[in-house]
Amino acid sequence: MRILMIQPNYHAGGAEIAGNWPPGWVAYIGGAIKSAGMENVRFIDAMCEDIPDDRLREVIRQSQPDVVMATAITPMIYKAQSTLQLAKEAVPGCVTVLGGIHPTFMYGQVLQEAPWIDYIVRGEGEEIAVSLLRAIENGTDRKERKRIWGIAYTDDDGQVVATPARPVIQDLDTLTPDWSLLHWDNYIYVPLNCRVAVPNFARGCPFTCRFCSQWKFWRTYRHRDPKKFVDEVEMLVRDYNVGFMILADEEPTIMKGKFVHLCEELVARDLPLHWGINTRVTDILRDRDLLPLSRKAGMVHVSLGTEAAAQLNLDVFRKQTTVEQNKLAVKLLRDAGIVAEVQFIMGLENETAETIEETYRMALDWKPDMVNWNMYTPWPFAELFEELGDKVEVRDYSKYNFVTPIMKPEGMTREQVLKGVLRNYARFYMRKSFLEYPWIRDKFKRRYMLGCLKAFAKTTVTKKFYDLERLKYKGGLTTEVDLGFDESKILSPEQIAQLKRDRPDLSADVDFKGTPIKVMACGGSDEQLEEDLPGGGAGAASAPGAAGTEAAGSRSPIPAESN
């Protein structure tokens, strides 16, 4: 069976500033598939190689795949849907499979919008993909699909079916990623001009930030054995010449002992590798005495979820930190020789010109090495989205990309928010360019920061940074902004209320409840719910339901969707 994996050709002007990121789902899902004996797997990175639709269609036609798989975070969903439509056009008999965080929760809407998608993989995909592909290979998928946990599809009656959630993979050391599927020359980290990898040390997050969804998607927090993880990292350095690594984890420092063990193992191996993480302010404060060890282990960049200028917004997000703690965390990192990057979330309903300016003043006061001003993005499966209700008028998910204002503040326009944020970027990095980066005494850090500056400059000139192409200069100080929303996806409060009332099936399934499935008694033919799982079978049908209701969800490196 020929399996073709495709990264959809979606671009937004955010995560790609520092380089092209290797899609980890390909290595992890592809590795699981190959380990299960289905070895004819090929990958096309249409995003990194910027492959246009007509060419991609022809590549698919020439490949003649039996199965085409794609992934989608929220802003990528329309492109992922159209990519699988291309596959059906090129090879009408192929089976199309979509995974990722957005279709996991929004499968009802996705299957309605894209009926050419045969299956959606919901949640952690390795084991689900193997079960599904085995059935497809045997030609029994249509008969057995109600017994395959963790998928969604449209049945013969046109009804959307979502089977019970599959239990999460408890032992992450059983994963078998195949990094050879990636075309490594494509994945360069611009600041250091070296290959970059994004492996998983852990999955999940025990915290419940209301704008995020990682804790929902992964459901429980699990981590790998530090030694075995470093074995994999060493292989990436040795076999693929990786020089920079970003841990894909939401917060790799949660388990202090495991993170210390990880750092000690990296120190012992003395690999030619630098790396960065995303983490919480509170962990930096807790582990301040361990920062020298982290730096010795190669950790050179930390992105902090400081998130908001005002304590009010920190409380709204349930961040559990204070403004003063954020400032201290930045100082501790800089004192340890580690690049400190802070994140501000902009564009909430209470945003004003003054609050935008306040974030700039805080940036000057805290003295971080880098700052990102990210637009608040109300993931349609996050807790805060439901509370905002009809205030989320824009349902054009292609713009849910961290660089487009989705919410309309009460006291200013979206366009004014965007201009204010871009002004902050220009002032902050202009100061850094002339007054700080060239004069950093630490030679490595100076090279690193000038490399980051080069990445910003390059994408600014090409107008890829923050999607600058949508700004049209009309002479003098006049600038027009076209946010590029699909007008048919901007809804009035009345339309939102009607949609919620009439089509609840299109809402997010945030608890992995699935859809009701009739369960027959013993001998009940293909309606019987059962599957050969460890400790599973029909009698274990309650396990996925329990796992699906646990407080526990996607994102990007320096970039990578707190989707």
Short mmCIF file of C-alpha atoms in Angstrom, two decimals, residues 65-323:
data_model
loop_
_atom_site.label_atom_id
_atom_site.label_comp_id
_atom_site.label_asym_id
_atom_site.label_seq_id
_atom_site.Cartn_x
_atom_site.Cartn_y
_atom_site.Cartn_z
CA PRO A 65 -1.02 6.76 -3.57
CA ASP A 66 -3.58 4.46 -1.99
CA VAL A 67 -3.79 6.76 1.04
CA VAL A 68 -3.10 10.49 1.34
CA MET A 69 -2.61 11.95 4.81
CA ALA A 70 -2.44 15.61 5.86
CA THR A 71 -2.51 17.63 9.07
CA ALA A 72 -4.09 20.92 10.11
CA ILE A 73 -3.78 23.44 12.87
CA THR A 74 -6.61 25.99 12.83
CA PRO A 75 -5.24 28.55 10.33
CA MET A 76 -4.18 25.71 8.02
CA ILE A 77 -7.58 23.97 7.92
CA TYR A 78 -8.87 25.34 4.60
CA LYS A 79 -5.57 24.62 2.85
CA ALA A 80 -5.50 21.11 4.30
CA GLN A 81 -9.05 20.51 3.06
CA SER A 82 -8.21 21.74 -0.43
CA THR A 83 -5.00 19.66 -0.44
CA LEU A 84 -7.01 16.49 0.13
CA GLN A 85 -9.46 17.62 -2.54
CA LEU A 86 -6.51 17.82 -4.94
CA ALA A 87 -5.64 14.26 -3.96
CA LYS A 88 -9.14 13.04 -4.81
CA GLU A 89 -8.99 14.86 -8.15
CA ALA A 90 -5.60 13.37 -9.00
CA VAL A 91 -6.31 9.85 -7.74
CA PRO A 92 -10.10 9.40 -7.32
CA GLY A 93 -9.73 6.04 -5.63
CA CYS A 94 -7.36 7.12 -2.88
CA VAL A 95 -8.42 7.27 0.77
CA THR A 96 -7.96 10.71 2.35
CA VAL A 97 -7.09 11.09 6.04
CA LEU A 98 -6.80 14.33 8.03
CA GLY A 99 -5.35 14.75 11.52
CA GLY A 100 -4.28 17.58 13.78
CA ILE A 101 -5.74 19.70 16.50
CA HIS A 102 -8.41 21.55 14.52
CA PRO A 103 -10.13 18.52 12.94
CA THR A 104 -9.79 16.65 16.23
CA PHE A 105 -12.27 19.02 17.86
CA MET A 106 -14.08 20.45 14.82
CA TYR A 107 -14.66 17.23 12.88
CA GLY A 108 -18.37 17.97 12.38
CA GLN A 109 -17.72 21.23 10.58
CA VAL A 110 -14.72 19.86 8.65
CA LEU A 111 -16.61 16.85 7.28
CA GLN A 112 -19.52 19.08 6.28
CA GLU A 113 -17.23 21.54 4.46
CA ALA A 114 -15.00 18.86 2.89
CA PRO A 115 -17.03 15.71 2.13
CA TRP A 116 -14.09 14.35 0.13
CA ILE A 117 -12.25 13.66 3.39
CA ASP A 118 -12.77 9.99 4.23
CA TYR A 119 -11.43 9.90 7.79
CA ILE A 120 -10.34 12.24 10.56
CA VAL A 121 -7.86 11.06 13.17
CA ARG A 122 -8.85 12.58 16.51
CA GLY A 123 -6.13 13.28 19.07
CA GLU A 124 -2.79 11.56 19.52
CA GLY A 125 -2.41 9.89 16.16
CA GLU A 126 0.22 7.13 16.15
CA GLU A 127 -1.88 4.16 17.30
CA ILE A 128 -5.08 5.42 15.69
CA ALA A 129 -3.38 5.84 12.31
CA VAL A 130 -1.94 2.33 12.44
CA SER A 131 -5.33 0.76 13.25
CA LEU A 132 -7.05 2.75 10.50
CA LEU A 133 -4.41 2.06 7.85
CA ARG A 134 -4.37 -1.65 8.61
CA ALA A 135 -8.10 -1.76 7.94
CA ILE A 136 -7.66 0.23 4.73
CA GLU A 137 -4.87 -2.10 3.61
CA ASN A 138 -7.09 -5.11 4.25
CA GLY A 139 -9.99 -3.49 2.43
CA THR A 140 -12.16 -3.74 5.54
CA ASP A 141 -12.18 -0.12 6.74
CA ARG A 142 -15.78 0.62 5.80
CA LYS A 143 -16.97 -2.49 7.60
CA GLU A 144 -14.77 -2.03 10.67
CA ARG A 145 -14.67 1.75 11.06
CA LYS A 146 -17.18 1.87 13.90
CA ARG A 147 -14.80 -0.32 15.88
CA ILE A 148 -11.72 1.83 15.29
CA TRP A 149 -11.37 4.15 18.25
CA GLY A 150 -10.40 7.79 17.74
CA ILE A 151 -11.70 8.52 14.24
CA ALA A 152 -14.54 10.51 12.65
CA TYR A 153 -16.17 10.02 9.26
CA THR A 154 -19.43 10.44 7.37
CA ASP A 155 -21.44 7.21 7.21
CA ASP A 156 -23.49 5.88 4.31
CA ASP A 157 -26.54 7.82 5.54
CA GLY A 158 -24.67 11.12 5.47
CA GLN A 159 -24.37 11.30 9.24
CA VAL A 160 -21.13 12.26 10.97
CA VAL A 161 -19.83 9.53 13.26
CA ALA A 162 -17.07 10.03 15.84
CA THR A 163 -15.99 6.86 17.61
CA PRO A 164 -14.94 6.88 21.27
CA ALA A 165 -11.53 8.39 22.01
CA ARG A 166 -8.59 6.05 22.09
CA PRO A 167 -6.64 6.01 25.37
CA VAL A 168 -3.50 8.11 25.26
CA ILE A 169 -0.08 6.51 24.82
CA GLN A 170 1.13 6.20 28.37
CA ASP A 171 4.72 5.19 27.58
CA LEU A 172 6.14 7.74 25.15
CA ASP A 173 9.38 5.76 24.97
CA THR A 174 7.51 3.24 22.82
CA LEU A 175 7.24 5.82 20.03
CA THR A 176 9.30 5.04 16.93
CA PRO A 177 9.80 8.29 15.00
CA ASP A 178 11.39 7.94 11.57
CA TRP A 179 13.26 11.16 10.92
CA SER A 180 14.56 9.86 7.58
CA LEU A 181 11.20 10.76 6.02
CA LEU A 182 12.12 14.45 6.18
CA HIS A 183 14.15 16.33 3.57
CA TRP A 184 16.65 17.81 6.00
CA ASP A 185 18.22 20.39 3.71
CA ASN A 186 14.90 22.25 3.86
CA TYR A 187 14.96 22.82 7.62
CA ILE A 188 17.40 25.59 8.45
CA TYR A 189 17.34 27.73 11.59
CA VAL A 190 18.27 31.16 10.23
CA PRO A 191 19.86 32.70 13.36
CA LEU A 192 22.56 30.02 13.45
CA ASN A 193 22.38 28.86 9.82
CA CYS A 194 22.09 25.21 10.82
CA ARG A 195 19.60 22.38 10.60
CA VAL A 196 16.80 22.40 13.17
CA ALA A 197 14.73 19.63 14.76
CA VAL A 198 11.59 19.75 16.94
CA PRO A 199 11.38 16.49 18.94
CA ASN A 200 8.96 15.59 21.75
CA PHE A 201 10.34 15.22 25.28
CA ALA A 202 6.85 15.30 26.78
CA ARG A 203 3.23 15.69 25.73
CA GLY A 204 0.42 17.54 27.43
CA CYS A 205 0.23 20.26 30.06
CA PRO A 206 -1.18 20.18 33.61
CA PHE A 207 -2.18 23.85 33.41
CA THR A 208 -5.48 25.10 32.05
CA CYS A 209 -4.84 28.46 30.38
CA ARG A 210 -8.20 29.52 29.00
CA PHE A 211 -6.95 30.68 25.60
CA CYS A 212 -4.96 27.49 24.98
CA SER A 213 -5.92 23.98 23.90
CA GLN A 214 -2.83 21.86 24.41
CA TRP A 215 -4.12 20.51 27.69
CA LYS A 216 -7.34 19.51 25.94
CA PHE A 217 -5.68 17.83 22.96
CA TRP A 218 -3.14 15.64 24.80
CA ARG A 219 -5.50 15.11 27.77
CA THR A 220 -2.80 13.98 30.23
CA TYR A 221 0.79 15.04 30.88
CA ARG A 222 3.42 12.38 30.08
CA HIS A 223 7.18 12.57 29.60
CA ARG A 224 9.93 10.40 28.18
CA ASP A 225 12.91 8.90 29.90
CA PRO A 226 15.60 11.63 29.67
CA LYS A 227 18.36 9.20 28.69
CA LYS A 228 16.32 7.61 25.92
CA PHE A 229 15.28 11.04 24.67
CA VAL A 230 18.90 12.20 24.53
CA ASP A 231 19.70 9.00 22.62
CA GLU A 232 17.28 10.24 19.96
CA VAL A 233 18.75 13.74 20.06
CA GLU A 234 22.23 12.32 19.61
CA MET A 235 21.00 10.38 16.58
CA LEU A 236 19.55 13.59 15.09
CA VAL A 237 22.89 15.33 15.54
CA ARG A 238 24.95 12.40 14.28
CA ASP A 239 22.81 11.17 11.36
CA TYR A 240 21.13 14.39 10.20
CA ASN A 241 23.62 17.06 11.26
CA VAL A 242 21.06 18.91 13.40
CA GLY A 243 22.64 21.92 15.13
CA PHE A 244 19.62 23.49 16.84
CA MET A 245 16.68 21.92 18.63
CA ILE A 246 13.41 23.31 19.93
CA LEU A 247 11.57 21.05 22.33
CA ALA A 248 8.03 20.63 21.04
CA ASP A 249 6.71 20.41 24.61
CA GLU A 250 4.39 23.01 26.04
CA GLU A 251 6.49 23.20 29.18
CA PRO A 252 9.45 20.81 29.43
CA THR A 253 10.46 22.18 32.84
CA ILE A 254 7.30 21.05 34.67
CA MET A 255 9.00 17.97 36.13
CA LYS A 256 12.10 19.53 37.65
CA GLY A 257 13.92 16.25 38.26
CA LYS A 258 13.38 14.99 34.72
CA PHE A 259 14.54 18.27 33.20
CA VAL A 260 17.67 18.28 35.36
CA HIS A 261 18.37 14.70 34.26
CA LEU A 262 17.90 15.81 30.64
CA CYS A 263 20.40 18.64 31.06
CA GLU A 264 22.93 16.42 32.84
CA GLU A 265 22.67 13.84 30.07
CA LEU A 266 23.26 16.50 27.40
CA VAL A 267 26.27 17.82 29.32
CA ALA A 268 27.71 14.31 29.55
CA ARG A 269 27.28 13.71 25.79
CA ASP A 270 28.84 17.10 24.92
CA LEU A 271 26.92 17.28 21.64
CA PRO A 272 27.52 20.16 19.17
CA LEU A 273 23.96 21.33 19.72
CA HIS A 274 22.14 24.42 20.98
CA TRP A 275 18.47 24.44 21.88
CA GLY A 276 15.50 26.47 23.05
CA ILE A 277 12.25 25.95 24.90
CA ASN A 278 8.91 27.55 25.70
CA THR A 279 8.14 27.58 29.42
CA ARG A 280 6.41 29.36 32.27
CA VAL A 281 7.73 32.24 34.34
CA THR A 282 7.07 30.36 37.56
CA ASP A 283 9.38 27.52 36.51
CA ILE A 284 12.24 29.94 35.84
CA LEU A 285 11.78 31.48 39.28
CA ARG A 286 11.64 28.06 40.91
CA ASP A 287 14.73 26.77 39.12
CA ARG A 288 16.87 29.91 39.12
CA ASP A 289 19.82 28.03 40.64
CA LEU A 290 19.72 25.50 37.80
CA LEU A 291 19.99 28.00 34.96
CA PRO A 292 23.81 27.67 34.71
CA LEU A 293 23.38 23.90 34.24
CA SER A 294 20.78 24.48 31.51
CA ARG A 295 23.09 26.88 29.73
CA LYS A 296 26.00 24.43 29.98
CA ALA A 297 23.72 21.78 28.45
CA GLY A 298 23.24 24.00 25.40
CA MET A 299 20.00 25.80 26.24
CA VAL A 300 20.42 29.28 24.76
CA HIS A 301 16.87 30.54 24.18
CA VAL A 302 13.78 30.62 26.38
CA SER A 303 10.42 31.97 25.27
CA LEU A 304 8.33 33.01 28.25
CA GLY A 305 4.55 33.05 28.31
CA THR A 306 4.30 36.47 29.95
CA GLU A 307 1.26 37.10 27.73
CA ALA A 308 -0.30 40.34 28.96
CA ALA A 309 0.61 43.88 29.84
CA ALA A 310 -1.95 44.32 32.57
CA GLN A 311 -2.52 42.07 35.57
CA LEU A 312 -6.19 42.13 34.60
CA ASN A 313 -5.40 40.26 31.39
CA LEU A 314 -3.11 37.82 33.15
CA ASP A 315 -6.03 36.96 35.41
CA VAL A 316 -8.40 36.63 32.44
CA PHE A 317 -6.01 34.14 30.84
CA ARG A 318 -5.58 32.31 34.15
CA LYS A 319 -1.80 32.64 33.83
CA GLN A 320 -1.14 32.55 37.59
CA THR A 321 1.79 34.95 37.41
CA THR A 322 2.33 38.62 38.20
CA VAL A 323 3.89 41.41 36.18
#
